[in-house]
Amino acid sequence: MPPRITAYGGVGEIGGNKFILEDGGVKVVLDFGTGFSDGSDYFDSSVSPRWVNGAGDLFEFDLLPQIPGLYSEEALQNTNVGYVEPEFDAVVLSHYHSDHTGRIEYVDPKIPVYCGETTSLIHEAYNASSGSPLHGHPIRKFRTGDRFSIGPMEFHPIHVDHSIPGAYGFVVHTSGGTVAYTGDFRFHGPAGHMTRDFVDFARREKPRLLLTEGTRVGPEDDKANMSETAVKKEALRIVRGTGSLVFSTFRGNDVDRVNTFFDACREAGRRLVVSMKVAALLEKLTADEGLRVPRVGRDVDVYLRRKKTGKFDDSDYYAWERPFIAKGLTAEDVRKRQGEVFLHLEAWNFPELIDIKPDRGGIYIHAATEAFNEEGEKEETLIRNWVEHVGFRYAQLHASGHAPASDVGELVQGIAAKKVVPIHTEHPELFVQFNRKGSWVLEPPVRGKAVSIGP
Ligand SMILES: [Zn+2]
Ligand SMILES: [Zn+2]
């Protein structure tokens, strides 16, 4: 059988990437993530898949493909699908976002996970705090410029810029030709040159097939493209313009964003205060010198939530949290220093505002994507209610982790593959706009249908 690739997620949807690459009987999973709206017709915050049924409740709605030799004994033990020894040689991971990693928790831990060195640090930090879907798998680490072989396939991981450190695209040589896979990317972030490295490398390898993300390819022209530099400039203006508390929601593993707000705080004479989970991640990531993450204690402070007894006893906290207790800032500390603090607060921690009781007139910065679905709109309403409740002003400030449509078009032209499969997009058909010269074939993906890599 000629080498082929089959998509089981990321098909007509943003996120949920799940691909299977096969060559000469060797099978590799390329990303295995949770779709953003996976199962939302059947499950929500009050109705969840049952743990006891493992992958079974997800099979029911075709949220996971029923493929033999892929899932763990534990995930199958109470289902009517029998366990068999692994028939896959590896999971190769582009980056540590849940829409690329989430479903690995069901994969047989005998199957090794190949990921970038920074991704393995993020995994270690989360594995020790909130849990990681990579838990239990042997981890094989790579850096940009490395190459590794899995059976007849040779993988070249090349760094790309995205809203989490350690993101990669891959160029894979198979026995029937070369495939390029972008993962998630942008050119307008602080390390846009890395994505250009990927494009240059991929172009030289003359791929037959290009799988590219197209998150922002849509019917509406998404031209507004704020850079991270612009976010910093605006954040600095906001912070300098107020003597009150500033609090903000942003992804703690977006190290560019952490650095942006840290820089703005330093210039404005404020202290950035993060959650214990983010502090633990930053401490882990100091091992990656290229990232220049702020040091916990020296550069950023840690917010100390009340737990259990409410008296900040050591025994109220997990072992990984305890090192942060002595230096942590309580709600009362934040209230006393509200004009000197920039507090990172995720929505699920908003009840902390009840303890902090900030003076009215402060500013809330929503440094995340604007709502794009019903669930997002619900959360945005909730956030606005809290912001209004404490009498703060709401500001939206964000640089996307994804390239705008025009940049996706440039990548497609630049790599010049023979066939293009648009994934991680709701509008694969719109990629036709990038093919004015008709120099390649557009092949929108179909869930479960193999695409041949050979001629
Ligand atoms: Zn993604
Ligand atoms: Zn991503």
XYZ file of C-alpha atoms and ligand atoms in Angstrom:
457
model
C 0.000 0.000 0.000
C 1.396 3.442 -0.904
C 2.024 5.820 2.006
C -1.039 7.757 3.041
C -2.475 10.150 5.591
C -5.945 10.044 7.133
C -7.626 12.834 9.087
C -9.865 12.071 12.065
C -10.074 15.626 13.401
C -9.279 19.168 12.329
C -11.653 18.480 9.424
C -13.856 21.510 8.719
C -13.218 22.630 12.282
C -10.707 24.772 14.128
C -8.634 22.474 16.344
C -9.064 18.815 17.205
C -6.190 17.815 14.896
C -5.892 14.034 14.589
C -3.955 12.499 11.710
C -2.603 9.050 10.992
C 0.395 8.642 8.723
C 1.042 5.163 7.322
C 4.006 3.905 5.336
C 4.939 0.277 4.773
C 2.904 -1.005 7.706
C 4.320 1.609 10.098
C 1.696 3.877 11.646
C 2.258 7.248 13.289
C -0.261 9.538 14.962
C 0.323 13.205 14.152
C -1.300 15.294 16.912
C -4.310 13.889 18.776
C -6.279 16.811 20.153
C -9.681 17.686 21.510
C -11.907 19.721 19.192
C -13.161 22.997 20.656
C -16.785 22.047 20.127
C -16.262 18.273 20.429
C -19.501 16.737 21.618
C -21.046 20.055 22.613
C -24.404 18.802 21.315
C -24.350 16.078 23.970
C -21.999 17.249 26.708
C -21.433 20.548 28.488
C -20.291 21.728 31.914
C -23.122 19.800 33.570
C -23.169 16.644 31.386
C -19.753 14.973 31.046
C -18.521 11.719 29.497
C -18.260 9.127 32.270
C -14.717 8.257 33.399
C -15.743 4.683 34.064
C -16.587 4.184 30.398
C -13.142 5.420 29.266
C -13.186 6.149 25.547
C -16.612 4.492 25.216
C -18.727 7.604 25.666
C -16.578 9.366 23.052
C -16.897 6.453 20.577
C -20.679 6.769 20.947
C -20.641 10.177 19.217
C -17.670 9.475 16.940
C -15.533 11.928 18.911
C -12.722 9.364 18.792
C -12.155 6.972 15.888
C -12.444 3.260 16.771
C -9.019 2.146 15.624
C -7.418 -1.075 16.900
C -4.035 -0.947 18.595
C -4.231 2.731 19.507
C -5.956 3.040 22.875
C -4.888 2.057 26.353
C -6.239 -0.933 28.211
C -7.679 1.472 30.779
C -9.547 3.516 28.158
C -11.165 0.363 26.762
C -11.633 -1.818 29.838
C -15.325 -1.094 30.366
C -16.258 -0.660 26.706
C -17.275 -3.325 24.201
C -14.080 -2.680 22.216
C -11.385 -5.258 22.957
C -7.842 -4.246 23.839
C -5.021 -5.260 21.513
C -1.272 -4.546 21.754
C -0.140 -1.282 20.094
C -0.203 -1.175 16.316
C 1.234 2.354 16.286
C 4.914 3.251 16.519
C 4.653 6.834 17.735
C 2.614 9.921 18.470
C 4.347 12.974 16.997
C 3.214 16.213 18.598
C 3.398 19.717 17.080
C 2.754 21.749 20.263
C 1.165 21.594 23.699
C -2.300 23.063 23.050
C -5.216 20.854 24.083
C -6.672 20.901 20.573
C -3.495 18.979 19.585
C -2.751 16.968 22.770
C -6.061 16.457 24.594
C -7.002 12.972 23.381
C -3.520 11.523 23.955
C -4.775 10.652 27.426
C -6.693 7.742 25.812
C -3.716 6.519 23.769
C -1.835 3.408 24.906
C 1.050 4.647 27.116
C 3.259 1.978 25.542
C 3.340 4.224 22.443
C 6.096 6.869 22.740
C 5.356 10.563 22.250
C 7.848 12.592 20.184
C 7.767 16.306 21.090
C 9.969 19.380 21.263
C 12.170 19.939 24.328
C 10.072 22.922 25.467
C 6.856 20.916 25.058
C 8.338 18.253 27.322
C 9.059 20.950 29.958
C 5.455 22.184 29.765
C 4.287 18.570 30.089
C 6.493 18.059 33.172
C 5.162 21.244 34.815
C 1.509 20.342 34.217
C 2.038 16.679 35.016
C 3.186 17.786 38.477
C 0.348 20.305 38.976
C -2.967 19.941 37.144
C -2.205 16.833 35.081
C -1.021 16.204 31.518
C -2.552 14.043 28.750
C 1.002 12.828 27.967
C 1.239 11.226 31.410
C 2.843 7.775 31.366
C 4.159 7.871 27.774
C 7.868 7.561 27.071
C 8.904 11.016 25.813
C 11.360 11.366 22.917
C 12.560 14.952 22.645
C 13.650 16.865 19.557
C 14.884 20.341 18.653
C 14.585 22.269 15.427
C 17.066 20.986 12.837
C 17.027 17.439 14.252
C 15.734 14.531 12.266
C 14.428 11.199 13.406
C 13.172 8.098 11.661
C 10.101 6.060 12.456
C 10.159 3.013 10.196
C 10.600 4.212 6.614
C 9.521 7.774 7.503
C 12.057 10.508 8.206
C 10.775 13.442 10.261
C 12.281 16.939 10.173
C 10.842 19.143 12.928
C 11.179 22.871 12.188
C 10.197 25.544 14.719
C 7.268 27.868 13.994
C 5.973 30.913 15.868
C 2.692 30.385 17.740
C 1.006 31.472 20.985
C 2.764 28.804 23.051
C 6.511 28.196 23.094
C 7.932 25.069 21.492
C 5.620 24.881 18.444
C 6.745 22.916 15.381
C 5.850 22.118 11.833
C 7.135 18.901 10.229
C 8.509 17.855 6.891
C 8.209 14.082 6.538
C 9.911 12.036 3.845
C 7.966 8.864 3.116
C 8.666 6.106 0.619
C 6.167 7.716 -1.752
C 7.041 11.398 -1.422
C 7.269 14.246 1.049
C 4.565 15.703 3.304
C 4.693 19.077 5.052
C 2.507 19.747 8.096
C 2.381 23.258 9.537
C 0.889 22.659 12.997
C -0.396 26.078 14.154
C 1.552 29.169 13.084
C 1.768 32.907 12.653
C 4.322 35.303 11.199
C 3.324 38.378 13.245
C 4.541 37.158 16.661
C 7.885 37.975 18.302
C 9.520 34.974 16.565
C 7.933 35.206 13.113
C 11.327 34.383 11.568
C 10.909 30.808 12.852
C 7.819 30.296 10.693
C 9.799 31.650 7.735
C 12.491 29.032 8.504
C 9.793 26.370 8.243
C 8.528 27.710 4.900
C 12.082 27.895 3.484
C 12.915 24.371 4.593
C 9.631 22.898 3.378
C 9.958 24.581 -0.015
C 13.446 23.097 -0.538
C 12.156 19.590 0.193
C 9.544 19.885 -2.603
C 6.569 18.301 -0.792
C 3.862 16.525 -2.748
C 1.366 17.216 0.008
C 0.912 20.206 2.322
C -1.375 20.046 5.354
C -1.826 23.610 6.533
C -3.896 25.205 9.228
C -6.314 27.955 8.200
C -7.911 29.128 11.440
C -8.465 32.663 10.160
C -9.398 31.794 6.585
C -13.075 32.682 6.452
C -15.771 34.550 4.561
C -15.164 37.683 6.597
C -11.915 39.422 5.889
C -10.050 39.225 9.177
C -7.639 42.079 8.556
C -7.257 43.378 12.106
C -3.928 41.851 13.002
C -2.508 43.218 16.205
C 1.081 42.233 16.856
C 2.444 41.323 20.287
C 4.467 44.569 20.162
C 1.222 46.521 19.724
C -0.309 44.637 22.677
C 2.643 45.730 24.834
C 2.368 49.352 23.739
C -1.340 49.472 24.504
C -0.925 47.602 27.805
C 1.707 50.131 28.872
C -0.621 53.002 27.992
C -3.442 51.435 30.028
C -1.269 50.646 33.030
C 0.325 54.104 33.068
C -3.082 55.742 32.817
C -4.500 54.348 36.052
C -3.632 54.310 39.722
C -6.085 51.486 40.400
C -5.874 47.705 40.168
C -5.421 46.125 36.753
C -6.400 42.498 36.327
C -6.285 40.428 33.192
C -7.289 37.078 31.709
C -4.742 35.486 29.406
C -3.286 32.041 28.738
C -0.534 31.469 31.256
C 1.371 29.212 28.857
C 1.542 31.968 26.238
C 5.018 32.991 27.314
C 5.076 35.855 24.801
C 2.044 37.321 26.554
C 3.591 36.815 30.005
C 6.698 38.636 28.761
C 4.584 41.393 27.182
C 2.788 42.175 30.433
C 5.947 41.696 32.477
C 7.761 44.249 30.281
C 4.825 46.695 30.470
C 4.722 46.305 34.271
C 8.464 46.855 34.609
C 8.287 50.047 32.567
C 5.250 51.288 34.512
C 6.616 50.311 37.933
C 4.073 47.573 38.673
C 4.415 43.955 39.763
C 2.955 41.163 37.683
C 1.174 38.631 39.923
C 0.403 35.164 38.545
C -1.329 32.021 39.797
C 0.633 29.151 41.368
C 0.086 27.019 38.261
C 1.640 29.694 36.041
C 4.456 30.232 38.562
C 5.254 26.499 38.502
C 5.305 26.567 34.698
C 7.585 29.631 34.585
C 10.002 27.975 37.008
C 10.149 24.905 34.772
C 10.647 26.995 31.633
C 13.673 28.837 33.037
C 15.548 25.713 31.859
C 14.946 26.969 28.299
C 17.278 29.952 28.125
C 16.025 31.011 24.717
C 12.628 31.902 26.209
C 13.873 34.510 28.728
C 10.952 33.870 31.088
C 10.623 36.165 34.116
C 11.889 34.672 37.387
C 9.323 33.917 40.072
C 10.078 35.974 43.185
C 12.606 38.229 41.497
C 10.442 39.438 38.588
C 6.909 38.249 39.260
C 4.881 37.514 42.385
C 2.470 34.692 43.106
C -1.162 35.007 44.156
C -2.073 32.945 47.225
C -5.665 31.688 47.130
C -7.427 30.567 50.280
C -8.057 26.823 50.256
C -9.676 24.295 52.620
C -9.324 25.875 56.115
C -8.939 29.328 54.582
C -6.037 30.024 56.955
C -3.108 29.442 54.580
C -1.972 26.319 56.436
C 0.640 24.264 54.596
C -1.702 21.287 54.718
C -4.328 23.222 52.731
C -2.124 23.023 49.638
C -0.644 20.368 47.345
C 3.058 19.644 47.703
C 3.842 21.473 44.443
C 2.046 24.609 45.729
C 3.757 24.761 49.120
C 7.031 26.403 48.006
C 4.980 29.439 46.900
C 3.046 29.953 50.160
C 5.620 31.967 52.128
C 6.093 34.568 49.396
C 2.530 34.558 48.075
C 0.336 37.660 47.965
C -3.066 37.209 49.614
C -6.240 39.018 48.586
C -5.588 41.462 51.403
C -2.028 42.120 50.151
C -3.403 42.810 46.682
C -6.036 45.194 48.088
C -3.381 47.127 50.023
C -1.174 47.432 46.932
C -3.846 47.638 44.253
C -2.230 50.555 42.424
C 1.063 48.635 42.170
C -0.235 45.293 40.968
C -1.135 43.724 37.606
C -3.027 40.550 38.503
C -3.366 37.576 36.165
C -6.793 36.121 36.949
C -8.489 33.427 34.887
C -12.301 33.540 34.800
C -12.615 30.507 37.100
C -10.716 32.497 39.738
C -12.930 35.594 39.537
C -14.548 34.819 42.926
C -11.171 35.965 44.359
C -12.418 39.484 43.547
C -14.907 39.064 46.397
C -11.954 38.768 48.806
C -9.796 41.405 47.101
C -12.605 44.004 47.133
C -10.760 46.379 44.779
C -11.752 50.041 44.647
C -14.045 50.839 41.749
C -12.507 52.426 38.656
C -9.790 49.877 37.842
C -9.242 48.171 34.516
C -9.814 44.629 33.307
C -7.862 43.498 30.237
C -9.353 40.612 28.285
C -6.147 39.424 26.597
C -7.645 36.424 24.824
C -9.551 35.768 21.613
C -12.970 37.328 21.306
C -15.872 34.883 21.510
C -16.350 32.887 18.284
C -19.048 30.442 19.385
C -22.037 30.201 21.709
C -20.014 28.867 24.606
C -17.504 31.704 24.207
C -20.291 34.253 24.181
C -21.688 32.805 27.394
C -18.292 33.110 29.062
C -17.828 36.637 27.773
C -21.179 37.686 29.275
C -20.144 36.153 32.582
C -16.808 37.988 32.489
C -18.517 41.293 31.677
C -20.916 40.765 34.595
C -18.013 40.341 37.022
C -16.173 43.347 35.586
C -19.286 45.461 35.942
C -19.882 44.124 39.447
C -16.513 45.435 40.658
C -16.965 48.683 38.715
C -14.017 48.185 36.345
C -13.544 49.189 32.716
C -13.336 46.343 30.151
C -10.531 46.466 27.594
C -9.928 43.931 24.783
C -6.277 43.458 23.870
C -4.941 40.441 21.986
C -2.547 39.264 19.294
C -3.752 36.071 17.648
C -1.672 32.893 17.671
C -2.742 32.283 14.084
C -1.826 33.896 10.781
C -4.443 36.010 8.988
C -5.730 34.612 5.679
C -3.300 36.635 3.548
C -0.308 35.173 5.429
C -1.705 31.643 5.072
C -1.905 32.323 1.322
C 1.742 33.385 1.288
C 2.770 30.217 3.110
C 0.854 28.052 0.633
C 2.475 29.847 -2.356
C 5.862 29.753 -0.669
C 5.931 26.026 0.025
C 4.585 25.242 -3.460
C 3.339 21.708 -2.771
C 1.498 19.788 -5.492
C -1.545 19.129 -3.328
C -2.913 21.231 -0.433
C -5.105 19.830 2.351
C -6.514 22.667 4.506
C -7.001 21.537 8.095
C -7.796 23.307 11.411
C -10.208 25.587 9.506
C -13.957 25.850 9.113
C -13.491 26.857 5.468
C -11.157 24.531 3.556
C -13.007 25.352 0.324
C -11.949 29.016 0.554
C -8.303 28.057 -0.009
C -9.165 28.199 -3.702
C -8.497 31.972 -3.432
C -4.767 31.224 -2.962
C -4.578 29.194 -6.173
C -5.074 31.860 -8.852
C -2.461 30.286 -11.110
C -3.948 26.831 -10.664
C -0.507 25.465 -9.849
C -1.701 22.977 -7.233
C -4.662 20.792 -6.397
C -6.960 21.664 -3.513
C -7.998 18.610 -1.554
C -10.388 19.454 1.319
C -10.054 16.716 3.944
C -12.770 14.128 4.563
C -12.910 12.511 7.990
C -11.638 8.941 7.862
C -10.766 9.024 4.132
C -7.101 8.355 3.360
C -5.208 10.719 1.067
C -2.387 9.097 -0.880
C 1.014 10.780 -0.605
C 2.385 9.207 -3.749
C 1.513 10.316 -7.280
Zn -4.680 24.390 17.198
Zn -2.199 25.913 18.938
